[in-house]
GROMACS .gro file of C-alpha atoms in nm:
model
  454
    1MET     CA    1  -0.140   0.766   3.409
    2THR     CA    2  -0.337   0.932   3.196
    3SER     CA    3  -0.749   0.948   3.243
    4ARG     CA    4  -0.924   0.775   2.981
    5HIS     CA    5  -1.156   1.059   3.003
    6THR     CA    6  -0.835   1.317   2.938
    7VAL     CA    7  -0.826   1.173   2.627
    8ARG     CA    8  -0.903   1.316   2.271
    9PRO     CA    9  -1.103   1.101   2.087
   10TYR     CA   10  -1.006   1.254   1.749
   11ARG     CA   11  -0.660   1.300   1.680
   12SER     CA   12  -0.624   1.188   1.308
   13TYR     CA   13  -0.817   0.894   1.090
   14VAL     CA   14  -0.493   0.682   1.060
   15TYR     CA   15  -0.554   0.549   0.708
   16ALA     CA   16  -0.178   0.493   0.596
   17TYR     CA   17   0.116   0.501   0.767
   18PRO     CA   18   0.334   0.677   0.745
   19HIS     CA   19   0.127   0.989   0.637
   20LYS     CA   20   0.227   1.151   0.354
   21THR     CA   21   0.314   1.505   0.524
   22ALA     CA   22   0.634   1.248   0.662
   23TYR     CA   23   0.754   1.166   0.295
   24SER     CA   24   1.005   1.437   0.103
   25ARG     CA   25   1.152   1.466  -0.195
   26LEU     CA   26   1.370   1.160  -0.307
   27ALA     CA   27   1.633   1.394  -0.524
   28GLU     CA   28   1.733   1.502  -0.169
   29HIS     CA   29   1.866   1.188  -0.033
   30PRO     CA   30   2.208   1.101  -0.069
   31ALA     CA   31   2.136   0.808  -0.362
   32GLY     CA   32   1.907   1.014  -0.518
   33ARG     CA   33   1.593   0.939  -0.676
   34PRO     CA   34   1.594   0.581  -0.689
   35ALA     CA   35   1.494   0.410  -1.030
   36LEU     CA   36   1.138   0.187  -0.986
   37SER     CA   37   1.310  -0.121  -1.133
   38GLU     CA   38   1.564  -0.163  -0.848
   39LEU     CA   39   1.335  -0.073  -0.553
   40TRP     CA   40   1.091  -0.384  -0.708
   41ALA     CA   41   1.382  -0.619  -0.733
   42GLY     CA   42   1.382  -0.900  -0.525
   43GLU     CA   43   1.015  -0.776  -0.412
   44ARG     CA   44   0.719  -1.015  -0.378
   45LYS     CA   45   0.524  -0.980  -0.639
   46ASP     CA   46   0.261  -1.247  -0.637
   47ALA     CA   47   0.014  -1.121  -0.423
   48LEU     CA   48   0.004  -0.696  -0.536
   49SER     CA   49  -0.313  -0.456  -0.490
   50LEU     CA   50  -0.359  -0.212  -0.795
   51TYR     CA   51  -0.467   0.131  -0.702
   52LEU     CA   52  -0.580   0.384  -1.015
   53HIS     CA   53  -0.654   0.749  -0.874
   54ILE     CA   54  -0.827   0.981  -1.045
   55PRO     CA   55  -0.822   1.334  -0.909
   56PHE     CA   56  -1.114   1.561  -1.022
   57CYS     CA   57  -1.471   1.580  -0.847
   58GLU     CA   58  -1.756   1.763  -0.994
   59VAL     CA   59  -1.754   1.976  -0.627
   60ARG     CA   60  -1.495   1.999  -0.349
   61CYS     CA   61  -1.683   1.877  -0.006
   62GLY     CA   62  -1.667   2.130   0.286
   63PHE     CA   63  -1.432   1.872   0.514
   64CYS     CA   64  -1.252   1.730   0.173
   65ASN     CA   65  -0.854   1.744   0.268
   66LEU     CA   66  -0.776   1.472  -0.014
   67PHE     CA   67  -0.592   1.505  -0.295
   68THR     CA   68  -0.859   1.634  -0.622
   69ARG     CA   69  -0.951   1.945  -0.777
   70ILE     CA   70  -1.271   2.054  -0.902
   71GLY     CA   71  -1.355   2.006  -1.245
   72ALA     CA   72  -1.127   1.910  -1.563
   73PRO     CA   73  -1.119   2.202  -1.796
   74ASP     CA   74  -0.977   2.152  -2.165
   75GLU     CA   75  -0.981   1.798  -2.224
   76LEU     CA   76  -0.748   1.750  -1.873
   77THR     CA   77  -0.915   1.404  -1.850
   78THR     CA   78  -0.770   1.308  -2.143
   79ARG     CA   79  -0.423   1.440  -2.085
   80TYR     CA   80  -0.451   1.279  -1.734
   81LEU     CA   81  -0.541   0.936  -1.912
   82ASP     CA   82  -0.243   0.960  -2.149
   83ALA     CA   83  -0.014   1.008  -1.864
   84LEU     CA   84  -0.148   0.718  -1.662
   85ASP     CA   85  -0.091   0.524  -1.964
   86ARG     CA   86   0.259   0.615  -2.000
   87GLN     CA   87   0.342   0.560  -1.592
   88ALA     CA   88   0.159   0.214  -1.626
   89THR     CA   89   0.354   0.102  -1.920
   90ALA     CA   90   0.723   0.245  -1.721
   91VAL     CA   91   0.590   0.073  -1.436
   92ARG     CA   92   0.501  -0.276  -1.536
   93ASP     CA   93   0.811  -0.286  -1.749
   94ALA     CA   94   0.987  -0.163  -1.416
   95LEU     CA   95   0.838  -0.489  -1.264
   96GLY     CA   96   1.011  -0.733  -1.489
   97ASP     CA   97   0.917  -1.054  -1.562
   98ALA     CA   98   1.195  -1.257  -1.370
   99GLU     CA   99   0.928  -1.339  -1.115
  100PRO     CA  100   0.576  -1.359  -1.151
  101VAL     CA  101   0.391  -1.036  -1.143
  102ARG     CA  102   0.013  -1.115  -1.011
  103PHE     CA  103  -0.267  -0.830  -0.885
  104ALA     CA  104  -0.458  -0.992  -0.610
  105ALA     CA  105  -0.724  -0.709  -0.601
  106ALA     CA  106  -0.778  -0.324  -0.774
  107ALA     CA  107  -0.945   0.018  -0.697
  108PHE     CA  108  -1.012   0.286  -0.826
  109GLY     CA  109  -1.034   0.568  -0.588
  110GLY     CA  110  -0.972   0.950  -0.567
  111GLY     CA  111  -1.131   1.192  -0.628
  112THR     CA  112  -1.466   1.041  -0.799
  113PRO     CA  113  -1.286   0.766  -1.028
  114THR     CA  114  -1.690   0.812  -1.232
  115PHE     CA  115  -1.649   1.178  -1.250
  116LEU     CA  116  -1.490   0.999  -1.600
  117THR     CA  117  -1.727   0.950  -1.893
  118ALA     CA  118  -1.803   0.597  -1.958
  119GLY     CA  119  -1.567   0.584  -2.226
  120GLU     CA  120  -1.301   0.707  -2.057
  121LEU     CA  121  -1.356   0.475  -1.772
  122GLU     CA  122  -1.357   0.168  -1.998
  123ARG     CA  123  -1.018   0.352  -2.077
  124LEU     CA  124  -0.862   0.342  -1.732
  125CYS     CA  125  -0.989  -0.043  -1.706
  126ASP     CA  126  -0.793  -0.074  -2.025
  127ILE     CA  127  -0.479   0.023  -1.869
  128ALA     CA  128  -0.536  -0.166  -1.546
  129GLU     CA  129  -0.550  -0.468  -1.793
  130LYS     CA  130  -0.341  -0.433  -2.105
  131ARG     CA  131  -0.104  -0.249  -1.940
  132MET     CA  132  -0.046  -0.362  -1.565
  133GLY     CA  133  -0.187  -0.706  -1.658
  134ALA     CA  134  -0.446  -0.709  -1.387
  135ASP     CA  135  -0.717  -0.918  -1.449
  136LEU     CA  136  -1.023  -0.734  -1.332
  137ARG     CA  137  -1.313  -0.949  -1.376
  138SER     CA  138  -1.121  -1.262  -1.150
  139VAL     CA  139  -1.012  -1.016  -0.846
  140PRO     CA  140  -1.216  -0.796  -0.621
  141LEU     CA  141  -1.243  -0.439  -0.786
  142SER     CA  142  -1.374  -0.137  -0.606
  143VAL     CA  143  -1.440   0.155  -0.732
  144GLU     CA  144  -1.564   0.520  -0.550
  145THR     CA  145  -1.870   0.683  -0.677
  146SER     CA  146  -2.075   1.005  -0.593
  147PRO     CA  147  -2.474   1.076  -0.644
  148SER     CA  148  -2.408   1.273  -0.890
  149THR     CA  149  -2.196   1.081  -1.136
  150ALA     CA  150  -2.352   0.717  -1.021
  151THR     CA  151  -2.521   0.710  -1.367
  152ALA     CA  152  -2.659   0.422  -1.584
  153ASP     CA  153  -2.414   0.446  -1.826
  154ARG     CA  154  -2.082   0.468  -1.615
  155LEU     CA  155  -2.230   0.192  -1.365
  156ALA     CA  156  -2.240  -0.062  -1.683
  157VAL     CA  157  -1.929  -0.013  -1.767
  158LEU     CA  158  -1.788  -0.102  -1.412
  159ALA     CA  159  -2.049  -0.378  -1.400
  160ASP     CA  160  -1.903  -0.535  -1.759
  161ARG     CA  161  -1.591  -0.495  -1.618
  162GLY     CA  162  -1.562  -0.677  -1.325
  163THR     CA  163  -1.684  -0.438  -1.053
  164THR     CA  164  -1.756  -0.642  -0.728
  165ARG     CA  165  -1.779  -0.312  -0.468
  166ILE     CA  166  -1.922   0.051  -0.530
  167SER     CA  167  -1.851   0.267  -0.218
  168ILE     CA  168  -2.073   0.593  -0.256
  169GLY     CA  169  -2.032   0.894  -0.062
  170VAL     CA  170  -2.354   1.016   0.089
  171GLN     CA  171  -2.282   1.165   0.411
  172SER     CA  172  -2.632   1.267   0.506
  173PHE     CA  173  -2.961   1.232   0.382
  174VAL     CA  174  -3.079   1.556   0.534
  175GLU     CA  175  -3.041   1.809   0.291
  176ALA     CA  176  -2.932   2.072   0.559
  177GLU     CA  177  -2.684   1.855   0.724
  178ALA     CA  178  -2.526   1.794   0.350
  179ARG     CA  179  -2.505   2.179   0.363
  180ALA     CA  180  -2.390   2.241   0.635
  181ALA     CA  181  -2.108   2.029   0.532
  182VAL     CA  182  -2.085   2.216   0.204
  183ARG     CA  183  -2.190   1.882  -0.006
  184PRO     CA  184  -2.474   2.037  -0.175
  185GLN     CA  185  -2.719   1.757  -0.297
  186ARG     CA  186  -3.090   1.632  -0.311
  187ARG     CA  187  -3.169   1.340  -0.110
  188ALA     CA  188  -3.411   1.278  -0.419
  189ASP     CA  189  -3.092   1.267  -0.622
  190VAL     CA  190  -2.943   1.045  -0.370
  191GLU     CA  191  -3.188   0.777  -0.374
  192ALA     CA  192  -3.186   0.787  -0.716
  193ALA     CA  193  -2.837   0.670  -0.770
  194LEU     CA  194  -2.900   0.439  -0.504
  195GLY     CA  195  -3.139   0.310  -0.760
  196LEU     CA  196  -2.935   0.292  -1.027
  197ILE     CA  197  -2.657   0.116  -0.788
  198ARG     CA  198  -2.878  -0.176  -0.717
  199ASP     CA  199  -3.025  -0.207  -1.064
  200SER     CA  200  -2.623  -0.289  -1.186
  201ARG     CA  201  -2.614  -0.565  -0.960
  202ILE     CA  202  -2.281  -0.485  -0.863
  203PRO     CA  203  -2.245  -0.689  -0.579
  204VAL     CA  204  -2.129  -0.512  -0.279
  205LEU     CA  205  -2.311  -0.134  -0.234
  206SER     CA  206  -2.086   0.077   0.048
  207ILE     CA  207  -2.239   0.359   0.166
  208ASP     CA  208  -2.001   0.643   0.395
  209LEU     CA  209  -2.202   0.852   0.632
  210ILE     CA  210  -2.074   1.165   0.847
  211TYR     CA  211  -2.118   1.223   1.221
  212GLY     CA  212  -2.049   1.573   1.368
  213ILE     CA  213  -2.239   1.786   1.145
  214ASP     CA  214  -2.322   2.071   1.269
  215GLY     CA  215  -2.690   2.113   1.451
  216GLN     CA  216  -2.667   1.707   1.346
  217SER     CA  217  -2.886   1.587   1.639
  218GLU     CA  218  -2.888   1.186   1.752
  219GLN     CA  219  -3.219   1.198   1.619
  220SER     CA  220  -3.136   1.318   1.243
  221TRP     CA  221  -2.821   1.112   1.245
  222ILE     CA  222  -3.022   0.735   1.318
  223GLY     CA  223  -3.276   0.893   1.069
  224SER     CA  224  -2.994   0.880   0.796
  225LEU     CA  225  -2.880   0.524   0.868
  226ASP     CA  226  -3.210   0.419   0.824
  227ALA     CA  227  -3.244   0.586   0.511
  228ALA     CA  228  -2.973   0.420   0.394
  229LEU     CA  229  -3.056   0.082   0.598
  230ARG     CA  230  -3.343   0.099   0.374
  231TRP     CA  231  -3.095   0.003   0.044
  232ARG     CA  232  -2.939  -0.268   0.239
  233PRO     CA  233  -2.586  -0.189   0.192
  234GLU     CA  234  -2.346  -0.440   0.231
  235GLU     CA  235  -2.114  -0.213   0.386
  236LEU     CA  236  -2.123   0.102   0.564
  237TYR     CA  237  -1.912   0.343   0.693
  238LEU     CA  238  -1.970   0.552   0.972
  239TYR     CA  239  -1.683   0.883   0.964
  240PRO     CA  240  -1.645   1.138   1.240
  241LEU     CA  241  -1.667   1.505   1.098
  242TYR     CA  242  -1.294   1.661   1.090
  243VAL     CA  243  -1.229   1.960   1.014
  244ARG     CA  244  -0.887   2.058   0.840
  245PRO     CA  245  -0.658   2.324   0.740
  246LEU     CA  246  -0.722   2.451   0.379
  247THR     CA  247  -1.044   2.282   0.315
  248GLY     CA  248  -1.416   2.397   0.251
  249LEU     CA  249  -1.496   2.408   0.641
  250GLY     CA  250  -1.151   2.552   0.748
  251ARG     CA  251  -1.140   2.875   0.536
  252LEU     CA  252  -1.538   2.936   0.665
  253GLY     CA  253  -1.388   2.944   1.008
  254ALA     CA  254  -1.511   2.579   1.153
  255ALA     CA  255  -1.357   2.490   1.465
  256ASP     CA  256  -1.023   2.243   1.364
  257GLU     CA  257  -0.890   1.979   1.541
  258ALA     CA  258  -0.637   2.209   1.696
  259THR     CA  259  -0.937   2.390   1.905
  260ALA     CA  260  -1.237   2.139   1.871
  261ASP     CA  261  -1.397   2.168   2.203
  262ALA     CA  262  -1.447   1.943   2.449
  263ALA     CA  263  -1.822   1.960   2.353
  264TRP     CA  264  -1.782   1.861   1.987
  265ASP     CA  265  -1.530   1.526   2.093
  266GLU     CA  266  -1.875   1.449   2.312
  267GLN     CA  267  -2.086   1.473   2.058
  268ARG     CA  268  -1.916   1.304   1.785
  269LEU     CA  269  -1.844   0.986   2.029
  270ARG     CA  270  -2.229   0.962   2.175
  271LEU     CA  271  -2.316   0.973   1.804
  272TYR     CA  272  -2.049   0.711   1.690
  273ARG     CA  273  -2.215   0.501   1.957
  274ALA     CA  274  -2.555   0.542   1.880
  275GLY     CA  275  -2.466   0.475   1.528
  276ARG     CA  276  -2.254   0.153   1.590
  277ASP     CA  277  -2.516  -0.002   1.871
  278HIS     CA  278  -2.812   0.131   1.596
  279LEU     CA  279  -2.619  -0.134   1.337
  280LEU     CA  280  -2.516  -0.403   1.568
  281ASP     CA  281  -2.886  -0.441   1.633
  282ARG     CA  282  -3.001  -0.486   1.291
  283GLY     CA  283  -2.731  -0.756   1.185
  284TYR     CA  284  -2.444  -0.551   1.074
  285GLU     CA  285  -2.048  -0.681   1.246
  286GLN     CA  286  -1.804  -0.422   1.320
  287VAL     CA  287  -1.487  -0.443   1.128
  288SER     CA  288  -1.306  -0.105   1.250
  289MET     CA  289  -1.369   0.180   1.428
  290ARG     CA  290  -1.558   0.311   1.069
  291MET     CA  291  -1.619   0.010   0.855
  292PHE     CA  292  -1.970  -0.207   0.949
  293ARG     CA  293  -2.040  -0.544   0.720
  294ARG     CA  294  -2.366  -0.697   0.692
  295ALA     CA  295  -2.366  -1.030   0.861
  296ASP     CA  296  -2.500  -1.213   0.542
  297ALA     CA  297  -2.297  -1.027   0.313
  298PRO     CA  298  -2.038  -1.122   0.057
  299ARG     CA  299  -1.687  -1.017   0.113
  300ALA     CA  300  -1.562  -0.776  -0.115
  301ASP     CA  301  -1.166  -0.809  -0.067
  302GLY     CA  302  -1.182  -1.188  -0.184
  303PRO     CA  303  -0.972  -1.429  -0.085
  304ASP     CA  304  -0.730  -1.427   0.163
  305ASP     CA  305  -0.384  -1.418  -0.051
  306TYR     CA  306  -0.353  -1.001  -0.019
  307ALA     CA  307  -0.235  -0.876   0.353
  308CYS     CA  308  -0.189  -0.518   0.361
  309GLN     CA  309   0.025  -0.546   0.643
  310THR     CA  310   0.310  -0.732   0.428
  311ASP     CA  311   0.246  -0.695   0.050
  312GLY     CA  312   0.306  -0.424  -0.218
  313MET     CA  313   0.124  -0.196  -0.363
  314ILE     CA  314   0.125  -0.017  -0.721
  315GLY     CA  315  -0.039   0.332  -0.676
  316LEU     CA  316  -0.111   0.466  -1.046
  317GLY     CA  317  -0.171   0.864  -1.049
  318CYS     CA  318  -0.063   1.140  -0.897
  319GLY     CA  319  -0.234   1.105  -0.543
  320ALA     CA  320  -0.135   0.738  -0.521
  321ARG     CA  321   0.109   0.611  -0.319
  322SER     CA  322   0.314   0.256  -0.392
  323TYR     CA  323   0.445   0.020  -0.117
  324THR     CA  324   0.783  -0.167  -0.143
  325SER     CA  325   0.942  -0.344   0.223
  326ARG     CA  326   1.169  -0.065   0.195
  327LEU     CA  327   0.997   0.242   0.070
  328HIS     CA  328   0.674   0.409   0.067
  329TYR     CA  329   0.637   0.665  -0.226
  330SER     CA  330   0.397   0.887  -0.392
  331PHE     CA  331   0.445   1.231  -0.622
  332ASP     CA  332   0.416   1.582  -0.447
  333TYR     CA  333   0.106   1.641  -0.178
  334ALA     CA  334  -0.132   1.917  -0.162
  335VAL     CA  335  -0.489   2.032  -0.019
  336GLU     CA  336  -0.502   2.386  -0.126
  337MET     CA  337  -0.682   2.393  -0.501
  338ARG     CA  338  -0.393   2.617  -0.686
  339GLU     CA  339  -0.124   2.365  -0.528
  340VAL     CA  340  -0.335   2.050  -0.672
  341ARG     CA  341  -0.388   2.189  -0.998
  342ALA     CA  342   0.006   2.239  -1.080
  343ILE     CA  343   0.096   1.900  -0.962
  344ILE     CA  344  -0.179   1.745  -1.164
  345ASP     CA  345  -0.039   2.021  -1.471
  346GLY     CA  346   0.353   1.874  -1.353
  347TYR     CA  347   0.218   1.523  -1.401
  348THR     CA  348   0.023   1.507  -1.735
  349ALA     CA  349   0.343   1.684  -1.909
  350THR     CA  350   0.552   1.402  -1.738
  351GLU     CA  351   0.695   1.169  -1.974
  352ASP     CA  352   0.949   0.988  -1.780
  353PHE     CA  353   0.795   0.748  -1.503
  354SER     CA  354   1.094   0.526  -1.452
  355ARG     CA  355   1.198   0.675  -1.073
  356ALA     CA  356   1.046   0.747  -0.724
  357GLU     CA  357   0.985   1.123  -0.662
  358VAL     CA  358   0.830   1.136  -0.289
  359GLY     CA  359   0.859   0.905  -0.052
  360ARG     CA  360   1.006   0.752   0.282
  361PHE     CA  361   1.225   0.477   0.338
  362THR     CA  362   1.105   0.225   0.624
  363ASP     CA  363   1.335   0.069   0.830
  364GLY     CA  364   1.269  -0.181   1.106
  365ASP     CA  365   1.134   0.011   1.334
  366GLU     CA  366   0.857   0.127   1.108
  367ALA     CA  367   0.796  -0.149   0.917
  368ARG     CA  368   0.673  -0.330   1.296
  369ARG     CA  369   0.436  -0.003   1.376
  370ARG     CA  370   0.285  -0.030   1.030
  371HIS     CA  371   0.203  -0.386   1.107
  372LEU     CA  372   0.077  -0.342   1.454
  373LEU     CA  373  -0.132  -0.001   1.330
  374GLN     CA  374  -0.288  -0.208   1.036
  375SER     CA  375  -0.389  -0.495   1.204
  376VAL     CA  376  -0.505  -0.342   1.550
  377LEU     CA  377  -0.741  -0.107   1.414
  378GLN     CA  378  -0.906  -0.335   1.284
  379ALA     CA  379  -1.219  -0.524   1.524
  380GLU     CA  380  -1.048  -0.896   1.443
  381GLY     CA  381  -0.692  -0.778   1.573
  382LEU     CA  382  -0.344  -0.852   1.520
  383ARG     CA  383  -0.272  -1.257   1.573
  384VAL     CA  384   0.065  -1.257   1.749
  385SER     CA  385   0.229  -1.499   1.597
  386GLU     CA  386   0.223  -1.381   1.187
  387TYR     CA  387   0.405  -1.104   1.402
  388ARG     CA  388   0.614  -1.327   1.598
  389GLU     CA  389   0.729  -1.490   1.255
  390ARG     CA  390   0.719  -1.189   1.080
  391PHE     CA  391   0.978  -0.979   1.318
  392GLY     CA  392   1.111  -1.257   1.540
  393THR     CA  393   0.961  -1.039   1.869
  394ASP     CA  394   0.638  -1.007   1.993
  395PRO     CA  395   0.436  -0.643   2.022
  396GLY     CA  396   0.472  -0.636   2.366
  397GLU     CA  397   0.852  -0.644   2.356
  398ASP     CA  398   0.837  -0.380   2.098
  399PHE     CA  399   0.598  -0.139   2.220
  400PRO     CA  400   0.570  -0.192   2.593
  401ASP     CA  401   0.493   0.153   2.699
  402GLU     CA  402   0.272   0.234   2.445
  403LEU     CA  403   0.047  -0.079   2.523
  404ALA     CA  404   0.070  -0.047   2.881
  405ARG     CA  405  -0.089   0.345   2.841
  406PHE     CA  406  -0.361   0.177   2.639
  407GLU     CA  407  -0.397  -0.093   2.890
  408ALA     CA  408  -0.484   0.160   3.131
  409ARG     CA  409  -0.718   0.354   2.942
  410GLY     CA  410  -0.935   0.047   2.894
  411TRP     CA  411  -0.854  -0.006   2.502
  412LEU     CA  412  -0.705  -0.333   2.512
  413ASP     CA  413  -0.963  -0.645   2.532
  414ALA     CA  414  -0.792  -0.897   2.795
  415THR     CA  415  -0.983  -1.208   2.694
  416ALA     CA  416  -0.784  -1.154   2.367
  417ALA     CA  417  -0.431  -1.275   2.477
  418SER     CA  418  -0.607  -1.645   2.523
  419THR     CA  419  -0.644  -1.648   2.151
  420GLY     CA  420  -0.353  -1.583   2.050
  421ARG     CA  421  -0.457  -1.192   1.964
  422LEU     CA  422  -0.420  -0.825   2.030
  423ARG     CA  423  -0.728  -0.648   2.019
  424LEU     CA  424  -0.915  -0.374   2.090
  425SER     CA  425  -1.190  -0.338   2.350
  426PRO     CA  426  -1.528  -0.163   2.253
  427GLU     CA  427  -1.422   0.161   2.366
  428GLY     CA  428  -1.053   0.091   2.265
  429LEU     CA  429  -1.208   0.114   1.870
  430ALA     CA  430  -1.421   0.390   1.982
  431HIS     CA  431  -1.059   0.593   2.041
  432SER     CA  432  -0.892   0.439   1.719
  433ASP     CA  433  -0.812   0.837   1.617
  434ALA     CA  434  -0.608   0.852   1.941
  435LEU     CA  435  -0.468   0.502   1.979
  436GLY     CA  436  -0.360   0.512   1.610
  437PRO     CA  437  -0.111   0.832   1.617
  438ASP     CA  438   0.033   0.687   1.964
  439LEU     CA  439   0.233   0.475   1.778
  440PHE     CA  440   0.359   0.739   1.575
  441SER     CA  441   0.754   0.709   1.546
  442PRO     CA  442   0.937   1.021   1.689
  443ALA     CA  443   1.059   1.057   1.358
  444VAL     CA  444   0.784   1.053   1.177
  445ARG     CA  445   0.625   1.276   1.412
  446ALA     CA  446   0.881   1.520   1.360
  447ALA     CA  447   0.827   1.471   1.003
  448MET     CA  448   0.446   1.553   0.987
  449ALA     CA  449   0.486   1.844   1.225
  450ALA     CA  450   0.805   2.028   0.990
  451TYR     CA  451   0.549   1.984   0.690
  452GLU     CA  452   0.437   2.331   0.506
  453LEU     CA  453   0.063   2.293   0.425
  454LYS     CA  454   0.013   2.383   0.080
   0.00000   0.00000   0.00000
């Protein structure tokens, strides 16, 4: 058996499965690019999630490998919103009206959605409401922002249009650490932005922080946590630093995950545990490896009628994904700035959005893996009865080898079975970024390995 001490704890952050690097051009499949109307025919549409992607930032952080570009010259945001409007019209037409179409949750992400002006944010909300039919004031609406773009006029628009949660990437309240992560910012500006968010009375404030930055100590890490806690955020996300190829830190020669040494792994694990314990001692509950929620805070995700494991997602924008029960699809993916710019330019010039371009078909095995991943990486774990009702089998029957490895490493909570759950232990949660990739199928691993970085 593999010793728990020899497992690399930071292999990959699994936020969606399969990852976009496992997608391929659907035009190369025998049936060609499928029509969206065919993909969504017969799908349940009464509890969909809606995601609008804005691929612009005022600066690109050194650790960022998201699909985004710096700035938007020559009225690019206008052309992008025009394309987003065309895409929304085509997608809503494809959903049809044979069955009820309802959105149970919505989110604006990026990039930085608040890179848009207040007027452009109004238009973004109009696209979600008037084109897609989402009632933003009656469903949970989450929006990402940054310290430099969280201005009073933008926040006023978002609050008025029904935003229930605002997520701000702070990463560190220590200016030297922010510079080390290639995220130049002044603490005074961060504090001012947080003040404006609280003044807007958006119910849920979520703050992102990063551990594992060069030069970061346990003392400075706890100092950043305490600076965040002074704002009593309803949510805190603690992210381990990753250095990926083609990112700013990667180009600067910082160690990436392929060459990361044991000392960096140990630093990140030590800081994670210190941060976790600090928040648990101060009235926060752990929701996942990354997410902590204040125990007395309102829920930002609304009623329990949307489940990411089973319900569909409509993604609008050139970096957004959409999910049906048979296919996950999007547009092309890149990290390098020139490639990103070319994809955005191609998106803004597109007139026909009626077909899926890039994606991956998901068979029964992949659906099982996704359900297990999306459930077990949450602190509450997987309800075995729900898995059995959906697939007719138990996870132990479908993934005996993987679960045996996790048990041998001390990653499973031995007491959870009595409550009908498959749940990670505290040590298992700490190793979520090793456990997640262990559940990838051989086919997905091969596709990801064959992906050419661009």
